[in-house]
Tab-separated table of C-alpha atoms and ligand atoms in Angstrom:
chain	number	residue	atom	x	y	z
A	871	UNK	CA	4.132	28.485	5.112
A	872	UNK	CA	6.266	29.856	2.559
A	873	UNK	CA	5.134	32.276	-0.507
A	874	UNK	CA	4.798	29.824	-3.182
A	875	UNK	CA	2.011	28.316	-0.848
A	876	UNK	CA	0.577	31.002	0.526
A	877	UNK	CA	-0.352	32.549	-2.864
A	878	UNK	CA	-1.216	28.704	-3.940
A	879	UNK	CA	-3.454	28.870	-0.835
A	880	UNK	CA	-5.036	32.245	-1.956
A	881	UNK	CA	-5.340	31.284	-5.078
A	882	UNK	CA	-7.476	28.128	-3.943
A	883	UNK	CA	-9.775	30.158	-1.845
A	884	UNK	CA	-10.137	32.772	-4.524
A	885	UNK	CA	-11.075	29.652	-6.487
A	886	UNK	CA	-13.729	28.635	-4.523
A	887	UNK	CA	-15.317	31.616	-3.317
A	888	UNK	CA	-16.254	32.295	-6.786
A	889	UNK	CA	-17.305	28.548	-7.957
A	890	UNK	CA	-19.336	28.231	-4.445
A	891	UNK	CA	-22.287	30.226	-3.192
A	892	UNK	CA	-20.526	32.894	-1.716
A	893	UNK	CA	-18.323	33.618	1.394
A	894	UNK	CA	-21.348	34.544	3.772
A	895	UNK	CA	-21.827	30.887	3.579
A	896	UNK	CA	-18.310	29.461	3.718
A	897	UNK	CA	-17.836	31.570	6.904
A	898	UNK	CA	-21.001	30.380	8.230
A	899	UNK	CA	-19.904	26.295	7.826
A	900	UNK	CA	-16.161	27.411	9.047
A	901	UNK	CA	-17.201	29.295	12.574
A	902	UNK	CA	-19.564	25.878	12.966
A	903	UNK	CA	-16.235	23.692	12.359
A	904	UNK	CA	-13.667	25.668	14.303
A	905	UNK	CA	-15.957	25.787	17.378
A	906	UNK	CA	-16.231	21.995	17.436
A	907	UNK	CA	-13.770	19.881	19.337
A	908	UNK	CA	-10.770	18.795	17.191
A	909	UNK	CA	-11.988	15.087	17.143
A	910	UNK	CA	-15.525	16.106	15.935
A	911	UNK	CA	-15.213	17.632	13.215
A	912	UNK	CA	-14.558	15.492	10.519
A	913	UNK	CA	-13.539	11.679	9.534
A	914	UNK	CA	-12.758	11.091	5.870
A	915	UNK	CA	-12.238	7.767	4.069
A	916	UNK	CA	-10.194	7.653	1.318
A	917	UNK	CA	-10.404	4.342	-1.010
A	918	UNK	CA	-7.020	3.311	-2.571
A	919	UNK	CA	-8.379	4.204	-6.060
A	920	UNK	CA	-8.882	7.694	-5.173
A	921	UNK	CA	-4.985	7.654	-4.089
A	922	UNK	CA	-3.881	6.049	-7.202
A	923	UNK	CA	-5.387	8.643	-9.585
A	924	UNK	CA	-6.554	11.522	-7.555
A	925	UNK	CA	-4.053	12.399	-5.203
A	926	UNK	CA	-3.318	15.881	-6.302
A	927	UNK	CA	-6.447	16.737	-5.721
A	928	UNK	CA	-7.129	15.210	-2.362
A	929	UNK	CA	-3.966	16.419	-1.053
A	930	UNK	CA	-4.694	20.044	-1.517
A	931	UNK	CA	-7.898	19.680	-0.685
A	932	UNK	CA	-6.793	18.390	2.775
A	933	UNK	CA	-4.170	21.239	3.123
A	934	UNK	CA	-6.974	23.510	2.538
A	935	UNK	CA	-8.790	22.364	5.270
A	936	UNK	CA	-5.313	22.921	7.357
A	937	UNK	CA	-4.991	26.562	5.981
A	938	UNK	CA	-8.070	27.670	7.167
A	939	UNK	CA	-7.752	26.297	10.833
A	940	UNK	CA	-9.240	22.651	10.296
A	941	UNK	CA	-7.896	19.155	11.131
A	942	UNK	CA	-9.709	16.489	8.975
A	943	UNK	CA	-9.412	12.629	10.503
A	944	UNK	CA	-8.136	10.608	7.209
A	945	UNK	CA	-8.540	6.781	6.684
A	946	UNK	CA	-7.447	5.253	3.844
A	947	UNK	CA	-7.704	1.571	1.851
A	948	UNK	CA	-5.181	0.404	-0.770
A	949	UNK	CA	-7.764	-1.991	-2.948
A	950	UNK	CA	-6.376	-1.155	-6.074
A	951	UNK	CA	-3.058	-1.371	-4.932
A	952	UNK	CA	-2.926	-4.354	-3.176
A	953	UNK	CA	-4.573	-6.169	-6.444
A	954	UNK	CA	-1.892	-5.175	-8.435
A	955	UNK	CA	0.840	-5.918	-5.973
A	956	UNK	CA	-0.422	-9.933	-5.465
A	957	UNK	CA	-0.992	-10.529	-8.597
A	958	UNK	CA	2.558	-9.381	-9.358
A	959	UNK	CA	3.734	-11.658	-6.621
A	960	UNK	CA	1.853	-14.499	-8.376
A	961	UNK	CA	-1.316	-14.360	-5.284
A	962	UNK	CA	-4.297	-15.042	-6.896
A	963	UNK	CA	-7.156	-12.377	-5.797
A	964	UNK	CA	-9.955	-14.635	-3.958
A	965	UNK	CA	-12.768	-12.411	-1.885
A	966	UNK	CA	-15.220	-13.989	0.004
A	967	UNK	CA	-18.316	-11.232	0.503
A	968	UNK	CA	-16.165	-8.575	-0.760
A	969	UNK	CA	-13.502	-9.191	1.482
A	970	UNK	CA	-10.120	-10.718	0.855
A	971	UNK	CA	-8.991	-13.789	1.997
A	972	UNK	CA	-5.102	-13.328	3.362
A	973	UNK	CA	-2.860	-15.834	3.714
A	974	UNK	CA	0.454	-14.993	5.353
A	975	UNK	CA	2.403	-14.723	2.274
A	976	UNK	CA	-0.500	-12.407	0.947
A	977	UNK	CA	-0.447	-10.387	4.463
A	978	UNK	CA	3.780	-9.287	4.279
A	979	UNK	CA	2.565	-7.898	0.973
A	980	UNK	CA	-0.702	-6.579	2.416
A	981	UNK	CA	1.359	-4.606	5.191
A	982	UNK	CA	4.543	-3.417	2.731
A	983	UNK	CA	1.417	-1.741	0.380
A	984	UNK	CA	-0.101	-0.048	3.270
A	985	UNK	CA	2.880	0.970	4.760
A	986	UNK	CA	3.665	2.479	1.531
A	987	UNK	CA	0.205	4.228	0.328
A	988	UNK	CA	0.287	5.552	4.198
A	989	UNK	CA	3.901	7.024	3.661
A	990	UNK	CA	2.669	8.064	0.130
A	991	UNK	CA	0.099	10.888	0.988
A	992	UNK	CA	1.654	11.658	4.125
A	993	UNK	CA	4.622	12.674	1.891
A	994	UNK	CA	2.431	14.200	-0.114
A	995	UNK	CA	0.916	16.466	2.111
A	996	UNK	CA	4.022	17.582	3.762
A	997	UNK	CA	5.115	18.374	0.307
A	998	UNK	CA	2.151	20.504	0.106
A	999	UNK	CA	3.503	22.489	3.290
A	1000	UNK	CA	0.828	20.292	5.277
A	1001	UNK	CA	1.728	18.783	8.618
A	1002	UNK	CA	0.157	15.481	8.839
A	1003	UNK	CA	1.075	12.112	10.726
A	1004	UNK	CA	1.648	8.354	9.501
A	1005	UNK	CA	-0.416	5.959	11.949
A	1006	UNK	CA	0.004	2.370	10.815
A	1007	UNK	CA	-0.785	0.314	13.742
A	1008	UNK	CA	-1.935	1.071	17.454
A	1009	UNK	CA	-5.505	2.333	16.193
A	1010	UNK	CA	-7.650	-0.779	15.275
A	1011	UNK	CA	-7.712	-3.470	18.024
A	1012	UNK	CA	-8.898	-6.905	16.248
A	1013	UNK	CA	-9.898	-10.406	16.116
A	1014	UNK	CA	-9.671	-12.856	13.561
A	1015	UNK	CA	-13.156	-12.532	11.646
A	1016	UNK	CA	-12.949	-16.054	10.620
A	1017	UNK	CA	-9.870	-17.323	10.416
A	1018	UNK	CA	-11.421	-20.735	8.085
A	1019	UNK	CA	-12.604	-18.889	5.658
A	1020	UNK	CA	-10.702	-15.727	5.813
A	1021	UNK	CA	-6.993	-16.240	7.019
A	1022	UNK	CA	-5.619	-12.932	8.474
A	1023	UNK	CA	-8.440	-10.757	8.313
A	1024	UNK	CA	-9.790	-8.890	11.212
A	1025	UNK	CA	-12.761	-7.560	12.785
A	1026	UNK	CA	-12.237	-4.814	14.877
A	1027	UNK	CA	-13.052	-4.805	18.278
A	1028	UNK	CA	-11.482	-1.536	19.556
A	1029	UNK	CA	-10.411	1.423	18.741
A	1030	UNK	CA	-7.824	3.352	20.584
A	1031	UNK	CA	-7.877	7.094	20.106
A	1032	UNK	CA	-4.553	8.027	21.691
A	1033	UNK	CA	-2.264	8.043	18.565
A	1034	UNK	CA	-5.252	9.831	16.725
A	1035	UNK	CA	-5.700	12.492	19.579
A	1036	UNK	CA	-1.531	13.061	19.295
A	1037	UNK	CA	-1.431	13.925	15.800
A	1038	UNK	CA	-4.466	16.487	16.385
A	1039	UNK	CA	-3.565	17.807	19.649
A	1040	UNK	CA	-0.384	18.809	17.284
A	1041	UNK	CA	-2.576	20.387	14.580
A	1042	UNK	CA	-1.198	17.593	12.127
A	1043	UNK	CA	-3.911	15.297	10.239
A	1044	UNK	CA	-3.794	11.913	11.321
A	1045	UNK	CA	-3.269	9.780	8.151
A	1046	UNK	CA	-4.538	6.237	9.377
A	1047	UNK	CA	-4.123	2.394	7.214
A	1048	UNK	CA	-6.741	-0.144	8.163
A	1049	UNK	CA	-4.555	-2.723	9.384
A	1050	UNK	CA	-5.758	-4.036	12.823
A	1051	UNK	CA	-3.358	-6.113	15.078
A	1052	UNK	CA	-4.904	-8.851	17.763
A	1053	UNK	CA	-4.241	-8.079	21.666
A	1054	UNK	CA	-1.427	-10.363	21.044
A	1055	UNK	CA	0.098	-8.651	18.269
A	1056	UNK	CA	-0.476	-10.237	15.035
A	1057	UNK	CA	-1.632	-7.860	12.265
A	1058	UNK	CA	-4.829	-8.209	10.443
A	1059	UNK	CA	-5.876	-7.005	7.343
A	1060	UNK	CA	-9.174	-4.750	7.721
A	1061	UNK	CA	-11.329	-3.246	5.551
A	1062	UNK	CA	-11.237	0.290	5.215
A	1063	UNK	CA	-15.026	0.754	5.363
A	1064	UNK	CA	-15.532	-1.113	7.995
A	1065	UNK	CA	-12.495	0.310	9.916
A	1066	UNK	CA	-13.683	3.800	8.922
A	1067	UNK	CA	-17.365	2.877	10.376
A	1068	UNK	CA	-15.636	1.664	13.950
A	1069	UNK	CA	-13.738	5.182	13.705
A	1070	UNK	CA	-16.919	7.187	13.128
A	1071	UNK	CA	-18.888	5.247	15.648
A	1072	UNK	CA	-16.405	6.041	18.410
A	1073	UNK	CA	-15.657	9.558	17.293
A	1074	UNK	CA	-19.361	10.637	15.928
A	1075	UNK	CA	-17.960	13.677	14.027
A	1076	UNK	CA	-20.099	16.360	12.919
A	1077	UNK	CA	-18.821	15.330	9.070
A	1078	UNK	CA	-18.578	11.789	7.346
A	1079	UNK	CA	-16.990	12.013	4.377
A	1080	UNK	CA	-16.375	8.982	1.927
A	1081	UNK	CA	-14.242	9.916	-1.104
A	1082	UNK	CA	-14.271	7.816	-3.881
A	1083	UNK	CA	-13.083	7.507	-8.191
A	1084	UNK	CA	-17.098	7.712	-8.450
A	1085	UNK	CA	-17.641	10.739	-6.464
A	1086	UNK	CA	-21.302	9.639	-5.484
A	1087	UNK	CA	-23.535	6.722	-5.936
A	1088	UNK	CA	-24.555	6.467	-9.804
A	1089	UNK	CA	-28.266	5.809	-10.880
A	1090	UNK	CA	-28.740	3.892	-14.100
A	1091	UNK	CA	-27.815	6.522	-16.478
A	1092	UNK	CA	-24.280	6.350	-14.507
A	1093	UNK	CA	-25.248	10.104	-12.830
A	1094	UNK	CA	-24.638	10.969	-9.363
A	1095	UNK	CA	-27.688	10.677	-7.357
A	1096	UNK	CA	-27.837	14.184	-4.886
A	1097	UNK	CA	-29.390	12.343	-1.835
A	1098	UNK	CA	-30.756	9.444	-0.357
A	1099	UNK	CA	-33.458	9.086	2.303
A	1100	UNK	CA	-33.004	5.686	4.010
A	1101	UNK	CA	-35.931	5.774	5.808
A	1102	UNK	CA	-38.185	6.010	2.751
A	1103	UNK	CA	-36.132	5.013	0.063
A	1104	UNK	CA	-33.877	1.735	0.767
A	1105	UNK	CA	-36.372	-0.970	0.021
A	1106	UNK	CA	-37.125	0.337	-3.317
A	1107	UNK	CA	-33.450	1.157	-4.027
A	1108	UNK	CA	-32.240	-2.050	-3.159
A	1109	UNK	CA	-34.429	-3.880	-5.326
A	1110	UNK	CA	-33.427	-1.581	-8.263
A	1111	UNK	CA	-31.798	-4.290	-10.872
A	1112	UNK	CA	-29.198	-1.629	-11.848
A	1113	UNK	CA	-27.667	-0.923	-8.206
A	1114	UNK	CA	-24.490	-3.372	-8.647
A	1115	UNK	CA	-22.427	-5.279	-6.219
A	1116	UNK	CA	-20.245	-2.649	-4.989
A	1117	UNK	CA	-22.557	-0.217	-4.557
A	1118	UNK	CA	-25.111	-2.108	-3.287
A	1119	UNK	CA	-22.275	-3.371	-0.145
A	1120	UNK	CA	-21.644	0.617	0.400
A	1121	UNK	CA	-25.348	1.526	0.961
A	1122	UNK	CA	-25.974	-1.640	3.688
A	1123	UNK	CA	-22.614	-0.326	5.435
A	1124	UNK	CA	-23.787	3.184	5.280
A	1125	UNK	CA	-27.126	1.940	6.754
A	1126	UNK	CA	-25.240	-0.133	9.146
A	1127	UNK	CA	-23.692	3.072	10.278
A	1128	UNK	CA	-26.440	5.336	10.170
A	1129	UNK	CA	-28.520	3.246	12.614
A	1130	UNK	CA	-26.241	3.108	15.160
A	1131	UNK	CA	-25.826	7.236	15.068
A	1132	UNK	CA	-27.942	9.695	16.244
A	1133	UNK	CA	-30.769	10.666	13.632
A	1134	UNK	CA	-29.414	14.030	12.505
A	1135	UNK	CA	-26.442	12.557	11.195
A	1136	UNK	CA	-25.521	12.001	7.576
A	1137	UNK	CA	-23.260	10.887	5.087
A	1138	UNK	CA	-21.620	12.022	2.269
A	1139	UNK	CA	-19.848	10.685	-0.394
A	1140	UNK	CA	-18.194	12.669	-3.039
A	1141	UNK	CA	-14.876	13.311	-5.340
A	1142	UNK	CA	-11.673	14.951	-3.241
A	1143	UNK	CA	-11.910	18.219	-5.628
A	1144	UNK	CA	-15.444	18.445	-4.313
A	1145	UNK	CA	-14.315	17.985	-0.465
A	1146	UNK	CA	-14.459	22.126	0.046
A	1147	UNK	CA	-17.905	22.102	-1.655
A	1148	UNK	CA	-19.216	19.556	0.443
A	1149	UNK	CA	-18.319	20.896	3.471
A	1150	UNK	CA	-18.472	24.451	3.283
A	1151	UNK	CA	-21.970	25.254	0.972
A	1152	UNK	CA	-25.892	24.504	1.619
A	1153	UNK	CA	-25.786	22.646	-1.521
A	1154	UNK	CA	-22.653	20.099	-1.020
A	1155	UNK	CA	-21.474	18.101	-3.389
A	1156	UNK	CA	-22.258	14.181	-4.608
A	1157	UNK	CA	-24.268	12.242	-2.677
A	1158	UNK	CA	-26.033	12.718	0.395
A	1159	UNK	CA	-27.364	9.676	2.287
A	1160	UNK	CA	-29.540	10.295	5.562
A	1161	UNK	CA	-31.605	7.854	7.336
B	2166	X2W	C1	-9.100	-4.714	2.119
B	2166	X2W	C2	-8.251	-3.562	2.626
B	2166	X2W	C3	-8.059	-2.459	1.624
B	2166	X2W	C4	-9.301	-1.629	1.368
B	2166	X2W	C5	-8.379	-5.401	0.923
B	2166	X2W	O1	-7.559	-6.276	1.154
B	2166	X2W	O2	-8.641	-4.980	-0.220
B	2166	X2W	C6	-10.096	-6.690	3.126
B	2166	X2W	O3	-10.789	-6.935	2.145
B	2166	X2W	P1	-10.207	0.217	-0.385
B	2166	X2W	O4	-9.403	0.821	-1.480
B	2166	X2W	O5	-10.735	1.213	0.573
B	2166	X2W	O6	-11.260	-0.721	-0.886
B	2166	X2W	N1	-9.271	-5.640	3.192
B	2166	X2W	C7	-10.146	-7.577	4.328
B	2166	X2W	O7	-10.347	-1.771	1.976
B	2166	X2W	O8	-9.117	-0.657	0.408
């Protein structure tokens, strides 16, 4: 580390220690994470509009977590990205429940974008004196999803931990795309939710964090909503008239996951300047969805 980063490093956890509830409490949440096993403490999923306009501050809030002896698991999409990228090539944007049909002229462009977005905050971090590692393929084992109605999108149907496990065994944060590849080899365009809820299933981390441009789920006023009780409270939010489309596909998935973890286990979504505050106070940050 050298001194420009070390007193950037200070300077972030002088930061915090005064805009948080103190460090009785941040040392409580970091003796908690550094006793857990690398691969348990945390998987984050990073949409591709969070890396288009907030990548400053979810790279140093990743280093952060390196500094103080922490090894996040990162997933990222590349949305955003790969709208503007088709449309440039002349691909017209057709999604069939939220998901994008790719054909294989759509899918080169599909893998150049997440090649790049990958090598983008990789780059980013190491710039930021963090170690972290590009994983692009060998992660997501898939099958077509529908190949009719989709083209070249997949479902995953395995996840292999071994490039993952690499990158943390060497302290570096494994920086993951959501491209899947069949048994035979052909690459699949994913989903990043749904790649990040096979991840979390397998690894069952102690954290699930979802960032996002939103940094929560809105209520009708457009205000983050501080927590969610599934068991109680997704009938009546569903049939809300102001829950939209997006939103409305990120609570099912979230529910989706939920069920299929134990019950102590919850879900956050929030903004990446909020990532500390999340994880290291009573109070977090954004939203909080349990079931
Ligand atoms: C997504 C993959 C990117 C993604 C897509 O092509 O947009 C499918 O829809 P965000 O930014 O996390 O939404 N794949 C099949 O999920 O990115």
């Amino acid at each position: 580390m050298n001194d420009a980063h070390d007193i950037q490093t200070r300077q972030t956890i002088v930061r915090l220690l005064s805009s948080m509830a103190g460090a009785k409490e941040i040392s409580q949440y970091l003796k908690r994470f550094s006793q857990l096993d690398a691969k348990k403490f945390a998987v984050v999923k990073v949409g591709g509009a969070v890396l288009r306009d907030d990548i400053d501050a979810l790279t140093s809030s990743l280093a952060f977590l390196q500094d103080v002896g922490l090894t996040p698991i990162v997933i990222h999409g590349a949305g955003p990205q790969l709208d503007q990228e088709l449309s440039a090539a002349g691909i017209e944007k057709q999604t069939v429940n939220g998901l994008r049909v790719t054909s294989p002229e759509a899918l080169a462009i599909v893998r150049r974008v997440f090649h790049a977005q990958n090598l983008r905050l990789v780059e980013a971090l190491q710039a930021f004196d963090a170690r972290a590692t590009s994983i692009v393929s060998g992660v997501f084992e898939a099958e077509y999803l529908d190949r009719d109605t989709y083209g070249l999108v997949g479902e995953v149907k395995r996840v292999h931990l071994a490039p993952i496990e690499a990158a943390l065994n060497a302290g570096s944060i494994p920086v993951i795309a959501s491209l899947g590849e069949t048994a035979g080899g052909q690459i699949l365009n994913v989903n990043a939710d749904f790649a990040a809820n096979e991840l979390v299933q397998i690894l069952q981390p102690y954290k699930i964090v979802f960032l996002t441009g939103t940094g929560g789920l809105l209520d009708d006023n457009g205000k983050v909503i501080d927590s969610i009780n599934l068991s109680t409270e997704y009938q009546h939010l569903m049939a809300q008239p102001w829950i939209n489309g997006g939103m409305r596909v990120k609570i099912e998935q979230i529910k989706d996951l939920l069920d299929k973890l134990p019950l102590t286990t919850s879900v956050s979504i929030t903004r990446p300047d909020e990532l500390a505050k999340e994880l290291f106070t009573h109070k977090g940050s954004g939203t909080l969805v349990r079931r």
